[in-house]
PDB file of C-alpha atoms in Angstrom:
ATOM      1  CA  UNK A   1       0.105  -0.103  -0.001  1.00 70.00           C
ATOM      2  CA  UNK A   2       1.000   3.533  -0.594  1.00 80.00           C
ATOM      3  CA  UNK A   3       2.637   5.735   2.297  1.00 89.00           C
ATOM      4  CA  UNK A   4       3.391   9.299   2.201  1.00 90.00           C
ATOM      5  CA  UNK A   5       5.479  12.025   3.904  1.00 92.00           C
ATOM      6  CA  UNK A   6       4.500  15.606   4.095  1.00 91.00           C
ATOM      7  CA  UNK A   7       6.776  18.795   4.202  1.00 92.00           C
ATOM      8  CA  UNK A   8       5.487  22.330   4.399  1.00 91.00           C
ATOM      9  CA  UNK A   9       7.009  24.412   1.611  1.00 90.00           C
ATOM     10  CA  UNK A  10       6.036  28.126   1.916  1.00 90.00           C
ATOM     11  CA  UNK A  11       2.264  28.339   1.221  1.00 92.00           C
ATOM     12  CA  UNK A  12       2.191  24.853  -0.288  1.00 94.00           C
ATOM     13  CA  UNK A  13       2.629  21.292   0.887  1.00 95.00           C
ATOM     14  CA  UNK A  14       4.944  18.825  -0.589  1.00 96.00           C
ATOM     15  CA  UNK A  15       3.827  15.216  -0.301  1.00 95.00           C
ATOM     16  CA  UNK A  16       6.092  12.367  -1.327  1.00 95.00           C
ATOM     17  CA  UNK A  17       4.538   9.052  -1.968  1.00 94.00           C
ATOM     18  CA  UNK A  18       5.961   5.788  -2.286  1.00 91.00           C
ATOM     19  CA  UNK A  19       4.601   2.129  -2.739  1.00 92.00           C
ATOM     20  CA  UNK A  20       1.455   1.358  -4.943  1.00 92.00           C
ATOM     21  CA  UNK A  21      -1.301   3.773  -5.967  1.00 91.00           C
ATOM     22  CA  UNK A  22      -4.444   1.493  -6.252  1.00 89.00           C
ATOM     23  CA  UNK A  23      -7.900   1.301  -4.722  1.00 87.00           C
ATOM     24  CA  UNK A  24      -6.283   1.090  -1.249  1.00 88.00           C
ATOM     25  CA  UNK A  25      -4.785   4.364  -1.775  1.00 86.00           C
ATOM     26  CA  UNK A  26      -8.040   6.120  -1.094  1.00 89.00           C
ATOM     27  CA  UNK A  27      -7.465   5.685   2.731  1.00 91.00           C
ATOM     28  CA  UNK A  28      -4.703   8.466   2.326  1.00 91.00           C
ATOM     29  CA  UNK A  29      -7.308  10.993   1.036  1.00 93.00           C
ATOM     30  CA  UNK A  30      -8.620  12.244   4.557  1.00 93.00           C
ATOM     31  CA  UNK A  31      -5.078  13.164   5.402  1.00 93.00           C
ATOM     32  CA  UNK A  32      -4.506  14.597   1.892  1.00 94.00           C
ATOM     33  CA  UNK A  33      -7.497  16.795   2.318  1.00 95.00           C
ATOM     34  CA  UNK A  34      -6.317  17.943   5.612  1.00 93.00           C
ATOM     35  CA  UNK A  35      -2.960  18.902   4.232  1.00 93.00           C
ATOM     36  CA  UNK A  36      -4.732  20.773   1.318  1.00 94.00           C
ATOM     37  CA  UNK A  37      -6.880  22.653   3.907  1.00 93.00           C
ATOM     38  CA  UNK A  38      -3.730  23.801   5.794  1.00 92.00           C
ATOM     39  CA  UNK A  39      -2.077  24.857   2.974  1.00 93.00           C
ATOM     40  CA  UNK A  40      -2.344  28.373   1.350  1.00 93.00           C
ATOM     41  CA  UNK A  41      -1.835  27.540  -2.233  1.00 94.00           C
ATOM     42  CA  UNK A  42      -2.290  23.709  -2.667  1.00 95.00           C
ATOM     43  CA  UNK A  43      -0.240  20.517  -2.827  1.00 96.00           C
ATOM     44  CA  UNK A  44       2.793  19.314  -4.734  1.00 96.00           C
ATOM     45  CA  UNK A  45       3.172  15.601  -5.398  1.00 96.00           C
ATOM     46  CA  UNK A  46       6.416  13.762  -5.822  1.00 96.00           C
ATOM     47  CA  UNK A  47       5.717  10.215  -7.172  1.00 96.00           C
ATOM     48  CA  UNK A  48       9.052   9.112  -8.076  1.00 94.00           C
ATOM     49  CA  UNK A  49       9.139   6.047  -5.575  1.00 94.00           C
ATOM     50  CA  UNK A  50       5.547   4.999  -6.517  1.00 93.00           C
ATOM     51  CA  UNK A  51       6.186   1.524  -8.333  1.00 92.00           C
ATOM     52  CA  UNK A  52       2.590   0.707  -9.535  1.00 93.00           C
ATOM     53  CA  UNK A  53      -0.445   3.078 -10.360  1.00 91.00           C
ATOM     54  CA  UNK A  54      -3.900   2.030 -11.675  1.00 90.00           C
ATOM     55  CA  UNK A  55      -7.020   4.044 -12.377  1.00 89.00           C
ATOM     56  CA  UNK A  56      -8.107   3.784  -8.969  1.00 89.00           C
ATOM     57  CA  UNK A  57      -5.124   5.607  -7.659  1.00 91.00           C
ATOM     58  CA  UNK A  58      -5.290   8.242 -10.408  1.00 92.00           C
ATOM     59  CA  UNK A  59      -8.934   8.672  -9.565  1.00 93.00           C
ATOM     60  CA  UNK A  60      -7.783   9.307  -5.908  1.00 93.00           C
ATOM     61  CA  UNK A  61      -5.477  12.022  -7.219  1.00 94.00           C
ATOM     62  CA  UNK A  62      -8.367  13.580  -9.276  1.00 94.00           C
ATOM     63  CA  UNK A  63     -10.605  13.620  -6.265  1.00 94.00           C
ATOM     64  CA  UNK A  64      -7.822  15.582  -4.449  1.00 95.00           C
ATOM     65  CA  UNK A  65      -7.553  17.992  -7.312  1.00 95.00           C
ATOM     66  CA  UNK A  66     -11.432  18.445  -7.409  1.00 94.00           C
ATOM     67  CA  UNK A  67     -11.334  19.421  -3.787  1.00 95.00           C
ATOM     68  CA  UNK A  68      -8.420  21.905  -4.383  1.00 95.00           C
ATOM     69  CA  UNK A  69     -10.344  23.539  -7.267  1.00 94.00           C
ATOM     70  CA  UNK A  70     -13.199  23.940  -4.746  1.00 93.00           C
ATOM     71  CA  UNK A  71     -10.736  25.952  -2.539  1.00 93.00           C
ATOM     72  CA  UNK A  72      -9.439  27.960  -5.235  1.00 93.00           C
ATOM     73  CA  UNK A  73      -5.941  25.852  -4.897  1.00 95.00           C
ATOM     74  CA  UNK A  74      -3.900  23.776  -7.141  1.00 95.00           C
ATOM     75  CA  UNK A  75      -2.533  20.068  -7.034  1.00 96.00           C
ATOM     76  CA  UNK A  76       0.643  19.639  -9.139  1.00 96.00           C
ATOM     77  CA  UNK A  77       2.726  16.521  -9.762  1.00 96.00           C
ATOM     78  CA  UNK A  78       6.273  17.688  -9.498  1.00 95.00           C
ATOM     79  CA  UNK A  79       8.142  14.410 -10.382  1.00 94.00           C
ATOM     80  CA  UNK A  80       6.925  10.777 -11.056  1.00 94.00           C
ATOM     81  CA  UNK A  81       8.172   7.215 -12.106  1.00 92.00           C
ATOM     82  CA  UNK A  82       7.549   5.227 -15.105  1.00 93.00           C
ATOM     83  CA  UNK A  83       4.209   3.794 -13.770  1.00 91.00           C
ATOM     84  CA  UNK A  84       2.606   7.152 -13.029  1.00 93.00           C
ATOM     85  CA  UNK A  85       3.756   8.647 -16.207  1.00 93.00           C
ATOM     86  CA  UNK A  86       2.603   6.004 -18.356  1.00 92.00           C
ATOM     87  CA  UNK A  87      -1.045   6.225 -16.794  1.00 91.00           C
ATOM     88  CA  UNK A  88      -0.939   9.969 -17.169  1.00 92.00           C
ATOM     89  CA  UNK A  89      -0.144   9.762 -20.728  1.00 91.00           C
ATOM     90  CA  UNK A  90      -2.508   6.924 -21.504  1.00 88.00           C
ATOM     91  CA  UNK A  91      -5.560   8.943 -19.913  1.00 89.00           C
ATOM     92  CA  UNK A  92      -4.597  12.318 -21.175  1.00 89.00           C
ATOM     93  CA  UNK A  93      -4.488  13.757 -17.587  1.00 92.00           C
ATOM     94  CA  UNK A  94      -1.070  15.032 -17.293  1.00 90.00           C
ATOM     95  CA  UNK A  95      -2.217  18.521 -18.050  1.00 91.00           C
ATOM     96  CA  UNK A  96      -4.608  18.555 -15.112  1.00 93.00           C
ATOM     97  CA  UNK A  97      -1.678  18.477 -12.673  1.00 95.00           C
ATOM     98  CA  UNK A  98       0.557  21.156 -13.898  1.00 90.00           C
ATOM     99  CA  UNK A  99       1.585  24.636 -12.496  1.00 78.00           C
ATOM    100  CA  UNK A 100      -1.236  26.361 -14.323  1.00 62.00           C
ATOM    101  CA  UNK A 101      -3.187  28.437 -11.886  1.00 46.00           C
ATOM    102  CA  UNK A 102      -6.892  28.570 -11.790  1.00 49.00           C
ATOM    103  CA  UNK A 103      -8.123  31.242 -14.537  1.00 45.00           C
ATOM    104  CA  UNK A 104      -9.468  34.389 -13.170  1.00 47.00           C
ATOM    105  CA  UNK A 105     -12.559  35.586 -14.978  1.00 44.00           C
ATOM    106  CA  UNK A 106     -13.346  39.153 -14.037  1.00 48.00           C
ATOM    107  CA  UNK A 107     -16.900  40.411 -14.477  1.00 48.00           C
ATOM    108  CA  UNK A 108     -17.337  42.757 -17.359  1.00 49.00           C
ATOM    109  CA  UNK A 109     -18.874  46.165 -16.289  1.00 53.00           C
ATOM    110  CA  UNK A 110     -22.640  46.139 -16.671  1.00 52.00           C
ATOM    111  CA  UNK A 111     -24.145  48.705 -18.904  1.00 53.00           C
ATOM    112  CA  UNK A 112     -25.631  51.752 -17.166  1.00 56.00           C
ATOM    113  CA  UNK A 113     -29.173  50.458 -18.141  1.00 57.00           C
ATOM    114  CA  UNK A 114     -28.570  46.915 -16.777  1.00 54.00           C
ATOM    115  CA  UNK A 115     -30.352  45.884 -13.647  1.00 61.00           C
ATOM    116  CA  UNK A 116     -27.710  45.220 -11.130  1.00 65.00           C
ATOM    117  CA  UNK A 117     -29.592  42.273  -9.544  1.00 70.00           C
ATOM    118  CA  UNK A 118     -30.044  40.679 -13.092  1.00 71.00           C
ATOM    119  CA  UNK A 119     -26.393  40.965 -13.742  1.00 63.00           C
ATOM    120  CA  UNK A 120     -25.687  39.536 -10.346  1.00 69.00           C
ATOM    121  CA  UNK A 121     -27.749  36.340 -11.148  1.00 72.00           C
ATOM    122  CA  UNK A 122     -26.201  35.847 -14.370  1.00 70.00           C
ATOM    123  CA  UNK A 123     -22.708  36.146 -13.231  1.00 66.00           C
ATOM    124  CA  UNK A 124     -23.529  33.585 -10.396  1.00 69.00           C
ATOM    125  CA  UNK A 125     -25.142  31.331 -13.014  1.00 67.00           C
ATOM    126  CA  UNK A 126     -21.853  31.380 -15.069  1.00 62.00           C
ATOM    127  CA  UNK A 127     -19.577  30.824 -12.129  1.00 61.00           C
ATOM    128  CA  UNK A 128     -21.676  27.772 -11.281  1.00 61.00           C
ATOM    129  CA  UNK A 129     -21.538  26.467 -14.741  1.00 59.00           C
ATOM    130  CA  UNK A 130     -17.677  26.992 -14.811  1.00 54.00           C
ATOM    131  CA  UNK A 131     -17.413  25.168 -11.559  1.00 59.00           C
ATOM    132  CA  UNK A 132     -19.473  22.240 -12.549  1.00 57.00           C
ATOM    133  CA  UNK A 133     -17.538  21.804 -15.892  1.00 52.00           C
ATOM    134  CA  UNK A 134     -14.170  21.924 -13.933  1.00 54.00           C
ATOM    135  CA  UNK A 135     -15.462  19.225 -11.623  1.00 58.00           C
ATOM    136  CA  UNK A 136     -16.753  17.028 -14.441  1.00 60.00           C
ATOM    137  CA  UNK A 137     -13.968  17.489 -16.905  1.00 66.00           C
ATOM    138  CA  UNK A 138     -11.432  15.392 -15.127  1.00 72.00           C
ATOM    139  CA  UNK A 139     -13.786  12.399 -15.016  1.00 78.00           C
ATOM    140  CA  UNK A 140     -14.688  12.869 -18.806  1.00 80.00           C
ATOM    141  CA  UNK A 141     -10.992  12.983 -19.547  1.00 76.00           C
ATOM    142  CA  UNK A 142     -10.357   9.770 -17.460  1.00 81.00           C
ATOM    143  CA  UNK A 143     -13.074   7.972 -19.404  1.00 82.00           C
ATOM    144  CA  UNK A 144     -11.724   8.846 -22.490  1.00 78.00           C
ATOM    145  CA  UNK A 145      -8.553   7.516 -21.564  1.00 83.00           C
ATOM    146  CA  UNK A 146      -9.885   4.261 -20.296  1.00 86.00           C
ATOM    147  CA  UNK A 147     -11.551   3.960 -24.134  1.00 85.00           C
ATOM    148  CA  UNK A 148      -8.216   4.782 -25.702  1.00 81.00           C
ATOM    149  CA  UNK A 149      -6.445   2.034 -23.451  1.00 82.00           C
ATOM    150  CA  UNK A 150      -9.267  -0.508 -23.878  1.00 83.00           C
ATOM    151  CA  UNK A 151      -9.992  -0.375 -27.677  1.00 84.00           C
ATOM    152  CA  UNK A 152      -6.658   1.205 -29.090  1.00 85.00           C
ATOM    153  CA  UNK A 153      -8.591   4.339 -29.997  1.00 83.00           C
ATOM    154  CA  UNK A 154      -7.241   7.848 -30.877  1.00 81.00           C
ATOM    155  CA  UNK A 155      -8.100  10.870 -28.470  1.00 76.00           C
ATOM    156  CA  UNK A 156     -10.486  12.024 -31.122  1.00 75.00           C
ATOM    157  CA  UNK A 157     -12.195   8.606 -31.625  1.00 80.00           C
ATOM    158  CA  UNK A 158     -12.768   8.020 -27.873  1.00 79.00           C
ATOM    159  CA  UNK A 159     -14.370  11.326 -27.640  1.00 77.00           C
ATOM    160  CA  UNK A 160     -16.455  10.485 -30.736  1.00 78.00           C
ATOM    161  CA  UNK A 161     -17.389   7.206 -28.829  1.00 84.00           C
ATOM    162  CA  UNK A 162     -18.495   9.074 -25.624  1.00 81.00           C
ATOM    163  CA  UNK A 163     -20.758  11.529 -27.373  1.00 79.00           C
ATOM    164  CA  UNK A 164     -22.369   9.085 -29.620  1.00 83.00           C
ATOM    165  CA  UNK A 165     -23.061   6.787 -26.670  1.00 89.00           C
ATOM    166  CA  UNK A 166     -24.287   9.472 -24.394  1.00 82.00           C
ATOM    167  CA  UNK A 167     -26.760  10.811 -27.301  1.00 82.00           C
ATOM    168  CA  UNK A 168     -27.940   7.275 -28.273  1.00 86.00           C
ATOM    169  CA  UNK A 169     -28.738   6.243 -24.596  1.00 89.00           C
ATOM    170  CA  UNK A 170     -30.014   9.628 -23.500  1.00 85.00           C
ATOM    171  CA  UNK A 171     -27.532   9.945 -20.784  1.00 83.00           C
ATOM    172  CA  UNK A 172     -25.459  12.941 -19.539  1.00 82.00           C
ATOM    173  CA  UNK A 173     -21.952  12.819 -20.647  1.00 74.00           C
ATOM    174  CA  UNK A 174     -20.535  13.325 -17.178  1.00 76.00           C
ATOM    175  CA  UNK A 175     -22.640  10.603 -15.869  1.00 81.00           C
ATOM    176  CA  UNK A 176     -21.638   8.167 -18.763  1.00 84.00           C
ATOM    177  CA  UNK A 177     -18.043   8.988 -17.803  1.00 82.00           C
ATOM    178  CA  UNK A 178     -18.705   8.204 -14.318  1.00 84.00           C
ATOM    179  CA  UNK A 179     -20.068   4.732 -15.126  1.00 88.00           C
ATOM    180  CA  UNK A 180     -17.280   4.012 -17.451  1.00 84.00           C
ATOM    181  CA  UNK A 181     -14.706   4.797 -14.840  1.00 84.00           C
ATOM    182  CA  UNK A 182     -16.736   2.768 -12.232  1.00 84.00           C
ATOM    183  CA  UNK A 183     -16.061  -0.264 -14.279  1.00 85.00           C
ATOM    184  CA  UNK A 184     -12.550  -0.058 -13.276  1.00 78.00           C
ATOM    185  CA  UNK A 185     -13.685  -0.913  -9.738  1.00 75.00           C
ATOM    186  CA  UNK A 186     -15.774  -3.888 -10.818  1.00 79.00           C
ATOM    187  CA  UNK A 187     -19.269  -2.361 -11.652  1.00 81.00           C
ATOM    188  CA  UNK A 188     -21.007  -2.998 -14.975  1.00 87.00           C
ATOM    189  CA  UNK A 189     -22.670  -0.942 -17.566  1.00 88.00           C
ATOM    190  CA  UNK A 190     -26.413  -1.413 -18.167  1.00 90.00           C
ATOM    191  CA  UNK A 191     -26.899  -3.754 -21.066  1.00 89.00           C
ATOM    192  CA  UNK A 192     -28.355  -0.866 -23.228  1.00 88.00           C
ATOM    193  CA  UNK A 193     -25.290   1.263 -22.734  1.00 89.00           C
ATOM    194  CA  UNK A 194     -22.792  -1.460 -23.596  1.00 89.00           C
ATOM    195  CA  UNK A 195     -24.683  -2.113 -26.819  1.00 90.00           C
ATOM    196  CA  UNK A 196     -24.477   1.399 -27.861  1.00 90.00           C
ATOM    197  CA  UNK A 197     -20.963   1.658 -26.627  1.00 89.00           C
ATOM    198  CA  UNK A 198     -19.867  -1.265 -28.689  1.00 90.00           C
ATOM    199  CA  UNK A 199     -21.677   0.171 -31.784  1.00 90.00           C
ATOM    200  CA  UNK A 200     -19.991   3.481 -31.281  1.00 88.00           C
ATOM    201  CA  UNK A 201     -16.529   1.730 -30.898  1.00 89.00           C
ATOM    202  CA  UNK A 202     -17.297  -0.273 -33.981  1.00 89.00           C
ATOM    203  CA  UNK A 203     -18.115   3.052 -35.858  1.00 84.00           C
ATOM    204  CA  UNK A 204     -14.998   4.821 -34.562  1.00 79.00           C
ATOM    205  CA  UNK A 205     -12.903   2.040 -35.933  1.00 70.00           C
ATOM    206  CA  UNK A 206     -14.334   2.597 -39.507  1.00 61.00           C
ATOM    207  CA  UNK A 207     -12.621   5.080 -41.847  1.00 48.00           C
ATOM    208  CA  UNK A 208     -14.650   8.433 -41.877  1.00 45.00           C
ATOM    209  CA  UNK A 209     -16.754   7.602 -38.848  1.00 42.00           C
ATOM    210  CA  UNK A 210     -14.820   9.637 -36.339  1.00 38.00           C
ATOM    211  CA  UNK A 211     -15.818  13.355 -35.370  1.00 38.00           C
ATOM    212  CA  UNK A 212     -12.870  15.198 -33.993  1.00 36.00           C
ATOM    213  CA  UNK A 213     -12.920  16.885 -30.719  1.00 36.00           C
ATOM    214  CA  UNK A 214     -12.561  20.753 -30.945  1.00 34.00           C
ATOM    215  CA  UNK A 215      -9.325  22.139 -29.777  1.00 32.00           C
ATOM    216  CA  UNK A 216      -9.620  23.339 -26.087  1.00 35.00           C
ATOM    217  CA  UNK A 217     -12.318  20.880 -24.859  1.00 38.00           C
ATOM    218  CA  UNK A 218     -15.784  19.359 -25.629  1.00 39.00           C
ATOM    219  CA  UNK A 219     -18.288  20.980 -27.821  1.00 39.00           C
ATOM    220  CA  UNK A 220     -21.077  18.989 -26.052  1.00 44.00           C
ATOM    221  CA  UNK A 221     -22.528  20.307 -22.770  1.00 48.00           C
ATOM    222  CA  UNK A 222     -21.066  17.561 -20.134  1.00 47.00           C
ATOM    223  CA  UNK A 223     -24.165  18.265 -17.906  1.00 52.00           C
TER     224      UNK A 223
END
């Protein structure tokens, strides 16, 4: 099982881990949440000594990142070994643990004839949508990585499979992504979803069937 050591570093916490990051590593989350709360800016991870990492372990790190976003902080991976590096590349999640700070979205000045209360409601709605997208995007990216690794798909083809399965089963995209990630822990997809997913994978493997994912993120509403 994974173990860790925590060292304060300015307004951040440096966490060094070693061992195996798998389903059992979730027992470390309460302590990691505490370290995140005590930090001013977030947590820096050093994973050089982690010899094994699967999707369950990565999921735990994504949960920590989501908690950090809620607090306006960041989680970065400062260094890692081959096992973690390979999983980050397969799932396309490396960029989620970089030094990039949270984007600031200053509110545009309201026109003189605009109702201040209406502007405030619109701003709150926009912030809520942004927060929801930030929370669901890691799960969608992880589900896309699972499809890439399982069916030897390109990132664009995996995105196409997610979107088509979501549309054909009338399932919200982030709910479908959560179900796919859940299969790593042993859960099974509903039969209808399995059929539509198989059909979408078969279509993605045929020339001319793949719809490219737009640069900068999904075009579909993940909610």
